[in-house]
PDB file of C-alpha atoms in Angstrom:
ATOM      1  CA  UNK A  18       0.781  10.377 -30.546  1.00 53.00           C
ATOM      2  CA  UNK A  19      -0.056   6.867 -31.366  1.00 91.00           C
ATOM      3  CA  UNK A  20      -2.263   4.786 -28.964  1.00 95.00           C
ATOM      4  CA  UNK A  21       0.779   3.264 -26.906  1.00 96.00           C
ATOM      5  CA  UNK A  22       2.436   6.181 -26.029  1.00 97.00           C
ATOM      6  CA  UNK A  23      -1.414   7.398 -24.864  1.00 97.00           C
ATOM      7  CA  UNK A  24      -1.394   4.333 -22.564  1.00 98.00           C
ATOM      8  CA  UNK A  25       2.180   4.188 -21.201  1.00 98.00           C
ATOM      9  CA  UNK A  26       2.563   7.897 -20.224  1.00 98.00           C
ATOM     10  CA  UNK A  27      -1.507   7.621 -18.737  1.00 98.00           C
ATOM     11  CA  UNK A  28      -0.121   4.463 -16.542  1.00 99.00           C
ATOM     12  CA  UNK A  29       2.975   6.021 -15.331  1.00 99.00           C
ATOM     13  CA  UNK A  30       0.627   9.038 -14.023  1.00 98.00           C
ATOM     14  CA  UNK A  31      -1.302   6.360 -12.601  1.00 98.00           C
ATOM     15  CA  UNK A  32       1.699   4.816 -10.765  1.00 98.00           C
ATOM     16  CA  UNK A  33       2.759   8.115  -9.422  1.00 98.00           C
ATOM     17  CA  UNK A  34      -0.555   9.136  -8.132  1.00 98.00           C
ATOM     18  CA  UNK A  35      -0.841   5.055  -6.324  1.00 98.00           C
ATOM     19  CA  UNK A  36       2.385   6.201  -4.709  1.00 97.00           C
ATOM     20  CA  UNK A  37       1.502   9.327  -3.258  1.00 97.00           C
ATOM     21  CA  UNK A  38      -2.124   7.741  -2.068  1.00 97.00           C
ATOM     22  CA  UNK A  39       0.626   4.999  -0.725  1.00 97.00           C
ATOM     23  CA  UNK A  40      -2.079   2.661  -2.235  1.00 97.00           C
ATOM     24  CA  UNK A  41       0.061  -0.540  -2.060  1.00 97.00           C
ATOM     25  CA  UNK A  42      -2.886  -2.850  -3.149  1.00 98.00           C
ATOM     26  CA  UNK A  43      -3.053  -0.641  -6.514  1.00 98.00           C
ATOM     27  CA  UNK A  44       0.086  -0.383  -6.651  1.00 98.00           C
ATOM     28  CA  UNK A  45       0.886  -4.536  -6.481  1.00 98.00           C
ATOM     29  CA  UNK A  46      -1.701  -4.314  -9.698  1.00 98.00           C
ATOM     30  CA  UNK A  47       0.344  -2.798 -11.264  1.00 99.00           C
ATOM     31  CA  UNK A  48       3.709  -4.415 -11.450  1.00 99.00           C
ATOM     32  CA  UNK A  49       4.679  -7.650 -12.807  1.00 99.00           C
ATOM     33  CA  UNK A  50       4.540 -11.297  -9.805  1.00 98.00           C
ATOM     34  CA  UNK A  51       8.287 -11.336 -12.091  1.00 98.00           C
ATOM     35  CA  UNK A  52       9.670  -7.784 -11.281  1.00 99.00           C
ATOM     36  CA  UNK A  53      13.163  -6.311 -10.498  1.00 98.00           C
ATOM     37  CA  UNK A  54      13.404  -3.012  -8.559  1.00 98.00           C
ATOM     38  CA  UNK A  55      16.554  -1.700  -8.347  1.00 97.00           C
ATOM     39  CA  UNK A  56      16.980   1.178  -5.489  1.00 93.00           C
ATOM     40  CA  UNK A  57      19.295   2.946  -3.525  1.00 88.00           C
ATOM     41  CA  UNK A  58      19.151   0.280  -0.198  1.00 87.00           C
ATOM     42  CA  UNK A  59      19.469  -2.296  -2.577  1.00 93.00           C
ATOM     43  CA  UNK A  60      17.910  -4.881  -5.442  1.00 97.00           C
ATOM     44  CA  UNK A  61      14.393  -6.792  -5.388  1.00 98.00           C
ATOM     45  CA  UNK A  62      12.776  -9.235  -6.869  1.00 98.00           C
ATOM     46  CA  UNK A  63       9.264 -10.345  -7.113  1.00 98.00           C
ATOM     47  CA  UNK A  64       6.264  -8.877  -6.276  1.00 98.00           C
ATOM     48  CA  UNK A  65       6.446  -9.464  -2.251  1.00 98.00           C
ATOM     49  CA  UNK A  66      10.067  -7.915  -2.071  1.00 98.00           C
ATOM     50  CA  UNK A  67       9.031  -5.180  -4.018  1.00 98.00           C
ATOM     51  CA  UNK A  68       5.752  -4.269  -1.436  1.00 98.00           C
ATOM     52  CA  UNK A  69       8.398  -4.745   1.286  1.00 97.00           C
ATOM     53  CA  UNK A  70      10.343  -2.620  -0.152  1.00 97.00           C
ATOM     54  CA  UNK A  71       8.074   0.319  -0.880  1.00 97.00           C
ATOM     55  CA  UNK A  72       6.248  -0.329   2.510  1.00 96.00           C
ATOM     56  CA  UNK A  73       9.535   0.374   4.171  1.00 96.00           C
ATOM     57  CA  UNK A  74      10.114   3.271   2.880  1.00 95.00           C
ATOM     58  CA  UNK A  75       6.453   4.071   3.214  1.00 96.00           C
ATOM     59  CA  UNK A  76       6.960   3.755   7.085  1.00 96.00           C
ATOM     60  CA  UNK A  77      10.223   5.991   6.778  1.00 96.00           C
ATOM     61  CA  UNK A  78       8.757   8.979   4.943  1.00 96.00           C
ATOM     62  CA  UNK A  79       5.786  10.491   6.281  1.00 94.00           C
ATOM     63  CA  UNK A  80       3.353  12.642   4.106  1.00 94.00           C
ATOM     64  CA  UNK A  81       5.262  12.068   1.508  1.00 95.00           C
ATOM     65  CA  UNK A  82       4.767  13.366  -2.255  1.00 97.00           C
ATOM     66  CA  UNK A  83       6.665  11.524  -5.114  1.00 97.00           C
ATOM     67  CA  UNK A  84       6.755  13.717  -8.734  1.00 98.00           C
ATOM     68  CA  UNK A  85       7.902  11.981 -12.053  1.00 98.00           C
ATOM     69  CA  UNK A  86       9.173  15.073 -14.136  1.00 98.00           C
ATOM     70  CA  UNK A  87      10.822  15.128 -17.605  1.00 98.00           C
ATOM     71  CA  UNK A  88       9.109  11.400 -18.186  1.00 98.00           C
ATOM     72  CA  UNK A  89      10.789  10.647 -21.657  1.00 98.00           C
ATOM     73  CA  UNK A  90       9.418   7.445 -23.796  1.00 98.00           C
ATOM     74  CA  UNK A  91      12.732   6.384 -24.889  1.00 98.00           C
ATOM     75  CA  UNK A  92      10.845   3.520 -27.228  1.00 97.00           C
ATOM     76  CA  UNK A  93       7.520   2.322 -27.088  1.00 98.00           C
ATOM     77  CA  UNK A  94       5.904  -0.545 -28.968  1.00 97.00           C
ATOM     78  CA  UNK A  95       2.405  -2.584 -28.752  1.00 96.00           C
ATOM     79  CA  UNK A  96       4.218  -4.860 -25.701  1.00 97.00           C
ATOM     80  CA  UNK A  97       6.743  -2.912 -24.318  1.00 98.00           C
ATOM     81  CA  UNK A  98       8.320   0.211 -23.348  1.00 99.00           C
ATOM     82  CA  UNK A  99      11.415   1.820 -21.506  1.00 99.00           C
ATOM     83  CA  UNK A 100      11.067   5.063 -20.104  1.00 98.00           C
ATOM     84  CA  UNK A 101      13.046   7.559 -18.270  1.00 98.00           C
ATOM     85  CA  UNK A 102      13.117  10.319 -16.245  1.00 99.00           C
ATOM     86  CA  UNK A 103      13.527  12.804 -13.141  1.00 99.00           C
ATOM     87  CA  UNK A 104      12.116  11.988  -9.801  1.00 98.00           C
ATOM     88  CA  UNK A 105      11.585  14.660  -6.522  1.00 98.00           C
ATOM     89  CA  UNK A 106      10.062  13.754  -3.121  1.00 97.00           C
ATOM     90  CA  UNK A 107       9.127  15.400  -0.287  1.00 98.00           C
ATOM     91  CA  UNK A 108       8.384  14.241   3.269  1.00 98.00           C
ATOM     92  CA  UNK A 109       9.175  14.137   7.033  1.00 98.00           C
ATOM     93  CA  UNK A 110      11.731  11.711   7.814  1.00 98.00           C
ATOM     94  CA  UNK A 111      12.061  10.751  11.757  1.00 97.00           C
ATOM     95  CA  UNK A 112       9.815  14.439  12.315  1.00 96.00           C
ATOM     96  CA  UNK A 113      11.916  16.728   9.921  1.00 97.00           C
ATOM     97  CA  UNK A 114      10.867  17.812   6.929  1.00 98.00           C
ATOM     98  CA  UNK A 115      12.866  15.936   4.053  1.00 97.00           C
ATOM     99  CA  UNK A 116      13.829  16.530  -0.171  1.00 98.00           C
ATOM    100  CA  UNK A 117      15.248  14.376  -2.357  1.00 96.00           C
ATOM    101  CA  UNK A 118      15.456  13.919  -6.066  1.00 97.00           C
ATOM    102  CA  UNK A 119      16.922  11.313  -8.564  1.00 97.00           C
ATOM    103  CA  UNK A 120      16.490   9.797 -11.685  1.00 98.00           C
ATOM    104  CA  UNK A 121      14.489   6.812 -12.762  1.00 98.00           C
ATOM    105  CA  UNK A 122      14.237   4.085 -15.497  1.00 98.00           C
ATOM    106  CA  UNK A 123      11.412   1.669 -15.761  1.00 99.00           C
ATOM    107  CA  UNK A 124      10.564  -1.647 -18.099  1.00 99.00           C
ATOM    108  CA  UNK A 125       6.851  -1.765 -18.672  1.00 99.00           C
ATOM    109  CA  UNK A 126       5.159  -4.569 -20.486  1.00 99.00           C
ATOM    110  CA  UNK A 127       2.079  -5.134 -21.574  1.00 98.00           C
ATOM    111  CA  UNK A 128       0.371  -8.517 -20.113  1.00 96.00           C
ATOM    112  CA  UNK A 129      -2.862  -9.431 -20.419  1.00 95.00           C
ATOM    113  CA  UNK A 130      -4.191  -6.374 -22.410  1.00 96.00           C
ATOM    114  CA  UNK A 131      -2.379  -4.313 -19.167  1.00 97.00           C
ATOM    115  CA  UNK A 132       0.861  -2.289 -18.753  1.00 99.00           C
ATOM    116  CA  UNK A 133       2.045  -3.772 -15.831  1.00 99.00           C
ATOM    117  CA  UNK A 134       6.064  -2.357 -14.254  1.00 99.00           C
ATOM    118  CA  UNK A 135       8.532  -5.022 -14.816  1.00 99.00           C
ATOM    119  CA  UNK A 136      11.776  -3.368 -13.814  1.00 99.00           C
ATOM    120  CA  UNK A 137      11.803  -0.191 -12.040  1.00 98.00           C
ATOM    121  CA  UNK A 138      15.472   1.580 -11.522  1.00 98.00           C
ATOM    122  CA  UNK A 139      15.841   4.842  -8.951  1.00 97.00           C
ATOM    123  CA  UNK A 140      19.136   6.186  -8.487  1.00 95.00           C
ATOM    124  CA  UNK A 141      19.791   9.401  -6.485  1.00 89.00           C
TER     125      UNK A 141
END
């Protein structure tokens, strides 16, 4: 595997594991001021939207645990990469316990000497 592929599957891992510590100061480090997230309740842009966003459903799903499986690289260079993949949760929504799964699509770029998410894309 060459060196990009190394760092863009380790950072994904990292995103995933930010999410289930519901870390959103890591998280925020790692997306783009510039991002689009595109999910089910509807589209945001920029990095204040996007912490809304994730805070919301944050306060929505209790205990939750968010899995990326099947992560494929669909192309990778030194700047930029798309990947794809298979998402599962599990929670307690309003005191029941709660599944859900989907698939996902994310734009990362590399700014700074960082992969940071520009576009993120969950669809159920």
């Amino acid at each position: 595997m060459n060196k990009a592929v190394d760092e863009v599957t380790s950072f994904m891992r990292e995103y995933e594991a930010a999410s289930n510590r519901r870390d959103l100061d890591h998280l925020a480090s790692l997306i783009t001021d510039d991002a689009t997230y595109w999910f089910s309740d509807g589209s945001h842009q920029g990095i204040t939207a996007i912490l809304e966003a994730i805070r919301a459903t944050f306060d929505v799903i209790r205990d939750e645990t968010y899995e990326i499986r099947d992560l494929e690289l669909v192309t990778v260079t030194q700047e930029a990469a798309v990947c794809r993949y298979h998402f599962a949760w599990t929670g307690t929504v309003d005191g029941e316990p709660q599944a859900g799964s989907g698939r996902g699509t994310n734009v990362v770029v590399k700014r700074d000497g960082d992969w940071r998410m520009l576009h993120e894309h969950l669809s159920a």
